CSV table of C-alpha atoms in Angstrom, one decimal:
chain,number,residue,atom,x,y,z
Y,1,UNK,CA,-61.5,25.6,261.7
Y,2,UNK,CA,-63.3,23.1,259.3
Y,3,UNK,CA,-66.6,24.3,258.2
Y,4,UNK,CA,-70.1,22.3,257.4
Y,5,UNK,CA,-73.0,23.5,255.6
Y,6,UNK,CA,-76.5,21.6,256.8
Y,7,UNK,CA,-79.6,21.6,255.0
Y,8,UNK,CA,-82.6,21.1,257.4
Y,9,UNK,CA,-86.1,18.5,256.3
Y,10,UNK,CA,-89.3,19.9,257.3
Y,11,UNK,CA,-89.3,22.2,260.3
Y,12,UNK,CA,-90.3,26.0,261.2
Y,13,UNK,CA,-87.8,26.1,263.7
Y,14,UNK,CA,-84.2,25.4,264.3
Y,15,UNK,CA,-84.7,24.8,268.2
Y,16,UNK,CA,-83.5,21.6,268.4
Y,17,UNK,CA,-80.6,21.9,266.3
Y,18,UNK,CA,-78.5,23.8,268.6
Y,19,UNK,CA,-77.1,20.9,271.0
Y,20,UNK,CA,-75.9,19.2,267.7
Y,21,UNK,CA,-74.3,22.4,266.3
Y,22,UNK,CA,-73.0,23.4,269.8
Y,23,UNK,CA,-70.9,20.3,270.1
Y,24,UNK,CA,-69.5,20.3,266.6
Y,25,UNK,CA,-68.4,24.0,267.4
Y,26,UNK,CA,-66.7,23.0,270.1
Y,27,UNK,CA,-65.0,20.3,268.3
Y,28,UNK,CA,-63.5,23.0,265.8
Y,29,UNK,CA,-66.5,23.1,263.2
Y,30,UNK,CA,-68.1,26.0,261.9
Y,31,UNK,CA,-71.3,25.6,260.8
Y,32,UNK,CA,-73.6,26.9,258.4
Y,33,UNK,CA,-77.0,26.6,258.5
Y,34,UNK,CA,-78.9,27.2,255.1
Y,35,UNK,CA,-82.3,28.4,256.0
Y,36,UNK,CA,-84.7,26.4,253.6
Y,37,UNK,CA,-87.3,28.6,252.0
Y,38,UNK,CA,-90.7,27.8,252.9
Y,39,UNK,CA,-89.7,26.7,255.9
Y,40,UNK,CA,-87.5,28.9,258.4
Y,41,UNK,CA,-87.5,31.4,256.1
Y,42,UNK,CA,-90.9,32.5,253.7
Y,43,UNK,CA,-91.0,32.6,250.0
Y,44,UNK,CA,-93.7,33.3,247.9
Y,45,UNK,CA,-93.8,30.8,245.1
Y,46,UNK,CA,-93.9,26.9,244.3
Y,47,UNK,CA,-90.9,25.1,243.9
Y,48,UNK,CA,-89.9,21.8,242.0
Y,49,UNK,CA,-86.8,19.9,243.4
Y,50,UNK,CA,-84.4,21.8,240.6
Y,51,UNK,CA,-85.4,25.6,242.5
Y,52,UNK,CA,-83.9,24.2,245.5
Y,53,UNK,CA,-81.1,23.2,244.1
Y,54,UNK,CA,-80.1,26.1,242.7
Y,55,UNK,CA,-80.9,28.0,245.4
Y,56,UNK,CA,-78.2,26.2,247.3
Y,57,UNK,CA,-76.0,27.0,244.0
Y,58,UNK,CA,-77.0,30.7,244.8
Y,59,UNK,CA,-76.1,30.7,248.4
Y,60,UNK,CA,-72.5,29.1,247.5
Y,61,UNK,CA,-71.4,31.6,245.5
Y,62,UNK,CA,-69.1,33.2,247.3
Y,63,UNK,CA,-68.4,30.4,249.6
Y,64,UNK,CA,-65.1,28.2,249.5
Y,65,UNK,CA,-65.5,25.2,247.3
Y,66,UNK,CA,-65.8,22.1,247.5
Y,67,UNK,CA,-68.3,22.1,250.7
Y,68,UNK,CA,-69.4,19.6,253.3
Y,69,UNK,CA,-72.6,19.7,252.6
Y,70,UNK,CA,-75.0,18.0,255.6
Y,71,UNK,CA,-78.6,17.2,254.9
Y,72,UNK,CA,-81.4,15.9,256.9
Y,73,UNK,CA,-84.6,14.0,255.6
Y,74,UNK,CA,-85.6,16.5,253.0
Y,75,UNK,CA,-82.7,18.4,253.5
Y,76,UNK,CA,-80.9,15.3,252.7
Y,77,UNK,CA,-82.8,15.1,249.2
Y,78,UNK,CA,-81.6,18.7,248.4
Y,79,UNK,CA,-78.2,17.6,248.8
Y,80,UNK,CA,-77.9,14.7,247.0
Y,81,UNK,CA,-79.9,16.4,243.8
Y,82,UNK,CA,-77.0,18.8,244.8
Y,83,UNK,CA,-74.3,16.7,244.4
Y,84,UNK,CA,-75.3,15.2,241.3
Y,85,UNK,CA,-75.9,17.9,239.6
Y,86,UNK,CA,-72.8,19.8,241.0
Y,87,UNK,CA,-70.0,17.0,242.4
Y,88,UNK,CA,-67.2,19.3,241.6
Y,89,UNK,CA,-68.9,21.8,245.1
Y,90,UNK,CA,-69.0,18.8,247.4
Y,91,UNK,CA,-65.7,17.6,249.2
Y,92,UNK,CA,-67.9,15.5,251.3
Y,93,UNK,CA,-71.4,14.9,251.9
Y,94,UNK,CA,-73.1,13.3,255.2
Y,95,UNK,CA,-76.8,12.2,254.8
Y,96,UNK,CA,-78.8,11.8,258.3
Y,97,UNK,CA,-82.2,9.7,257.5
Y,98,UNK,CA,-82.5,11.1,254.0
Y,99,UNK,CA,-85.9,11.2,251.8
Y,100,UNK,CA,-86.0,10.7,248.1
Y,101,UNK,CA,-87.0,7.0,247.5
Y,102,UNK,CA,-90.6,7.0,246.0
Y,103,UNK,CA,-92.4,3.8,247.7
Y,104,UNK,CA,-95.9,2.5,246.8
Y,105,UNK,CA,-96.5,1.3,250.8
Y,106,UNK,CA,-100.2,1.8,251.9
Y,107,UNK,CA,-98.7,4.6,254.4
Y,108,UNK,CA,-97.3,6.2,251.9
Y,109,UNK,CA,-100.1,5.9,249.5
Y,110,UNK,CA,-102.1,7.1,253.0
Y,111,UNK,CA,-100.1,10.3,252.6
Y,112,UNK,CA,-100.5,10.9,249.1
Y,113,UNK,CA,-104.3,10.9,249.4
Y,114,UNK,CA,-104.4,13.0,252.3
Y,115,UNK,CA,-102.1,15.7,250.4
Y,116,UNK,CA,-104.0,15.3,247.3
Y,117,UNK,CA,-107.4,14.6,248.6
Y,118,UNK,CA,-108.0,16.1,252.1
Y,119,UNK,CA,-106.7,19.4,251.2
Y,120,UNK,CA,-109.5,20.0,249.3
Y,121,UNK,CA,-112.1,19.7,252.1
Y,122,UNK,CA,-113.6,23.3,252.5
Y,123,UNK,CA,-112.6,24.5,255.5
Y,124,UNK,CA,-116.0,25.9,256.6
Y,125,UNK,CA,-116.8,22.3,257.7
Y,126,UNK,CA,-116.4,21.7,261.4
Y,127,UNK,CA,-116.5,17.8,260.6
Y,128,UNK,CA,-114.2,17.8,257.9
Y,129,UNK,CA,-111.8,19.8,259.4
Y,130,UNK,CA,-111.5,17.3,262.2
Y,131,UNK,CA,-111.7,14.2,259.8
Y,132,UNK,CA,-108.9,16.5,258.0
Y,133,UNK,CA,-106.9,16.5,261.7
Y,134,UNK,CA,-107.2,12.9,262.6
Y,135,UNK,CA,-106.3,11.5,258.8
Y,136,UNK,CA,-103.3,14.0,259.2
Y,137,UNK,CA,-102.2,12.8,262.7
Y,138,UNK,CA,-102.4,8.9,260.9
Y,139,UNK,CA,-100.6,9.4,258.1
Y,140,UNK,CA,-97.8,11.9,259.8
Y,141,UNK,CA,-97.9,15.1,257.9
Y,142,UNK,CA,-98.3,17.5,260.6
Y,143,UNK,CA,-95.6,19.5,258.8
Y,144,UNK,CA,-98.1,19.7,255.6
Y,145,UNK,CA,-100.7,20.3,257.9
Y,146,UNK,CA,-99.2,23.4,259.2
Y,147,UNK,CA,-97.8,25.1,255.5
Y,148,UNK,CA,-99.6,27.3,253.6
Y,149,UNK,CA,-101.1,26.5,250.2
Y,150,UNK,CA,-97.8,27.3,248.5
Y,151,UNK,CA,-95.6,25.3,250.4
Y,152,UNK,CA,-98.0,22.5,250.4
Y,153,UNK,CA,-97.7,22.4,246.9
Y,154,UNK,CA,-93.7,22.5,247.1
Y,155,UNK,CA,-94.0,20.1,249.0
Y,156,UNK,CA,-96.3,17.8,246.8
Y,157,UNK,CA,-93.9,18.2,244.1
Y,158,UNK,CA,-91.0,17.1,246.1
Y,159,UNK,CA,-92.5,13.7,247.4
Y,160,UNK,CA,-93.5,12.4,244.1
Y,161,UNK,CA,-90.3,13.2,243.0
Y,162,UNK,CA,-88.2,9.9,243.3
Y,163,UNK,CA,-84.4,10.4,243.1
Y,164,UNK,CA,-82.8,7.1,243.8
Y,165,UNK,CA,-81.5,7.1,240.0
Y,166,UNK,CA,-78.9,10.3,240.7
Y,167,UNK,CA,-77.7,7.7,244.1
Y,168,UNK,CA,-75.1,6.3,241.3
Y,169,UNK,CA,-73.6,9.8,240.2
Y,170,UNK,CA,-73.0,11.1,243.6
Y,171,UNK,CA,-68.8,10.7,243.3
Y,172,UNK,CA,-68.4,12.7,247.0
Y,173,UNK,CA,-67.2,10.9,249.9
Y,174,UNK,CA,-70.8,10.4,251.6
Y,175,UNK,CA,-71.5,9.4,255.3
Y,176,UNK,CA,-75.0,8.3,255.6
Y,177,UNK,CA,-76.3,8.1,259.5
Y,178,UNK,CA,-79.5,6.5,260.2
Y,179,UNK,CA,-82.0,5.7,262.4
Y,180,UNK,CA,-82.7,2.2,263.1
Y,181,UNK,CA,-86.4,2.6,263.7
Y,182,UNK,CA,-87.1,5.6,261.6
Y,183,UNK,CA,-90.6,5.4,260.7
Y,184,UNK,CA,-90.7,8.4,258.5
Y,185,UNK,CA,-88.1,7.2,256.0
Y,186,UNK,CA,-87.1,3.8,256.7
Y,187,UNK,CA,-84.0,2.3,257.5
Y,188,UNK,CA,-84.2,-0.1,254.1
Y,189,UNK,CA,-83.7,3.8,252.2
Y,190,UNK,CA,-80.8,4.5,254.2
Y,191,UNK,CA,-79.6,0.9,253.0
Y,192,UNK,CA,-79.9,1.4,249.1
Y,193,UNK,CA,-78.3,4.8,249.2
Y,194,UNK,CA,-75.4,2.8,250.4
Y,195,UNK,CA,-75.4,0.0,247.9
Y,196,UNK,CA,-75.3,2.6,245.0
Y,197,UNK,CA,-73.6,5.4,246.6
Y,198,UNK,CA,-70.0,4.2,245.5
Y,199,UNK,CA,-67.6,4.4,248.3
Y,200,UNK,CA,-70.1,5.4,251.1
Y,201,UNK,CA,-70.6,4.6,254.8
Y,202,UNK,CA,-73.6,3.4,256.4
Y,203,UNK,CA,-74.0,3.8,259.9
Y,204,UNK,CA,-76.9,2.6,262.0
Y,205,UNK,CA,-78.3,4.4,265.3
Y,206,UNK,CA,-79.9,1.3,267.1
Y,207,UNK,CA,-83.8,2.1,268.8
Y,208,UNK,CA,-83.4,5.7,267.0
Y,209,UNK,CA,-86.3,7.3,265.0
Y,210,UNK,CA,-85.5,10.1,262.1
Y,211,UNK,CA,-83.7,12.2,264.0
Y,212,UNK,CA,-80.8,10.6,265.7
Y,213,UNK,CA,-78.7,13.6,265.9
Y,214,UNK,CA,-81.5,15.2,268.3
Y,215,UNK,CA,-81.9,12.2,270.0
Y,216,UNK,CA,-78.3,10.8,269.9
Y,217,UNK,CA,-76.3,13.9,270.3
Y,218,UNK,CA,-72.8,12.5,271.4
Y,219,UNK,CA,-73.1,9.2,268.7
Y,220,UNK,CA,-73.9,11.3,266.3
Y,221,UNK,CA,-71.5,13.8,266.9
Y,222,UNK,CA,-68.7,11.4,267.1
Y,223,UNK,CA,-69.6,10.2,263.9
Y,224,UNK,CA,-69.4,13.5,262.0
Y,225,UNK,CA,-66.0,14.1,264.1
Y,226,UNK,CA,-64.4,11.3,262.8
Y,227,UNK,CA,-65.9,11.5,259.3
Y,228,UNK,CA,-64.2,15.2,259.2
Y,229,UNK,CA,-60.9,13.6,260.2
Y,230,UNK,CA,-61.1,16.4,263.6
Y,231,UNK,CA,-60.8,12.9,265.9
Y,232,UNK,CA,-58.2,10.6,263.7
């Protein structure tokens, strides 16, 4: 039985990734799923980029090496800081609507100044607090919204952290899956990963969001299939 790690992106639960992980099992994949700290599983300090990384270093220990290593969105930045830093553990890496390219677009720049800015609002302040909500809501970072003040800061550090320039080093076999109309971390991201990802393969979910393999089970699924060699 072939085996795939998956790093999660932003989510305190795991809910919806059990269609996904029930197909691939049936398939003849075992799969791994690395709780994230912070997320589905607490920790009690801020992390840069670099913590997570070895943290997934930490986990692999005793594992079998090289790894498929699977990331999603955030998830997906964690594993290709992962892979450059450590090509000879990855046999293979599949990205699904992976963040790491810093823009300067006014949603983005939205986001910045609600983390940096808004967070700040006292909280005894009925009017602020729903200011706080709606500006949240716009700017779609419910996720920050819900963390605490140390994973709020984590999570700071990780989106100004711009990765694109390790995109060249990764030297794994990489399958990146995207979602045509994801919102969250556009399609054009999914696009330069594959320009200067040597070797890799792009493929496009058409009238998808950022999380295709929720939303796109079977398509998806066939994808990874076929990218583990389990349907050639």
């Amino acid at each position: 039985m072939k085996r795939i790690y998956i790093l999660h992106g932003w989510t305190y639960s795991l809910e919806k990734w059990k269609p996904i992980i029930e197909l691939l099992n049936k398939n003849g994949v075992e799969v791994v799923m690395l709780r994230v700290p912070g997320l589905t599983v607490p920790h009690d300090k801020v992390w840069q980029l670099d913590d997570y990384v070895e943290w997934v270093k930490g986990k692999l220990e005793e594992e079998e090496l090289p790894i498929v290593l699977l990331g999603h969105s955030n998830g997906g930045r964690i594993s290709i800081a992962f892979a450059a830093k450590y090509p000879k553990k990855i046999k293979k890496l599949i990205l699904i609507d992976s963040a790491g390219i810093y823009h300067n677009e006014f949603r983005i720049k939205l986001k910045r100044f609600v983390f940096e800015k808004l967070a700040k609002i006292g909280k005894g302040f009925s009017d602020s607090e729903t200011l706080r909500n709606m500006l949240y809501k716009f700017a779609r970072v419910s996720d920050y919204q819900k963390a605490d003040s140390i994973l709020r800061k984590t999570m700071l550090n990780l989106i100004r952290t711009d990765i694109s320039n390790l995109f060249p080093k990764i030297s794994a076999p990489t399958t990146i899956i995207w979602g045509e109309k994801d919102d969250t971390t556009p399609l054009v991201d999914g696009k330069l990963m594959h320009e200067q990802i040597k070797g890799s393969k792009l493929f496009v979910i058409c009238n998808t969001k950022h999380s295709p393999h929720f939303t796109n089970i079977e398509e998806v699924g066939e994808i990874i299939l076929n990218e583990l060699e389990i349907r050639n």
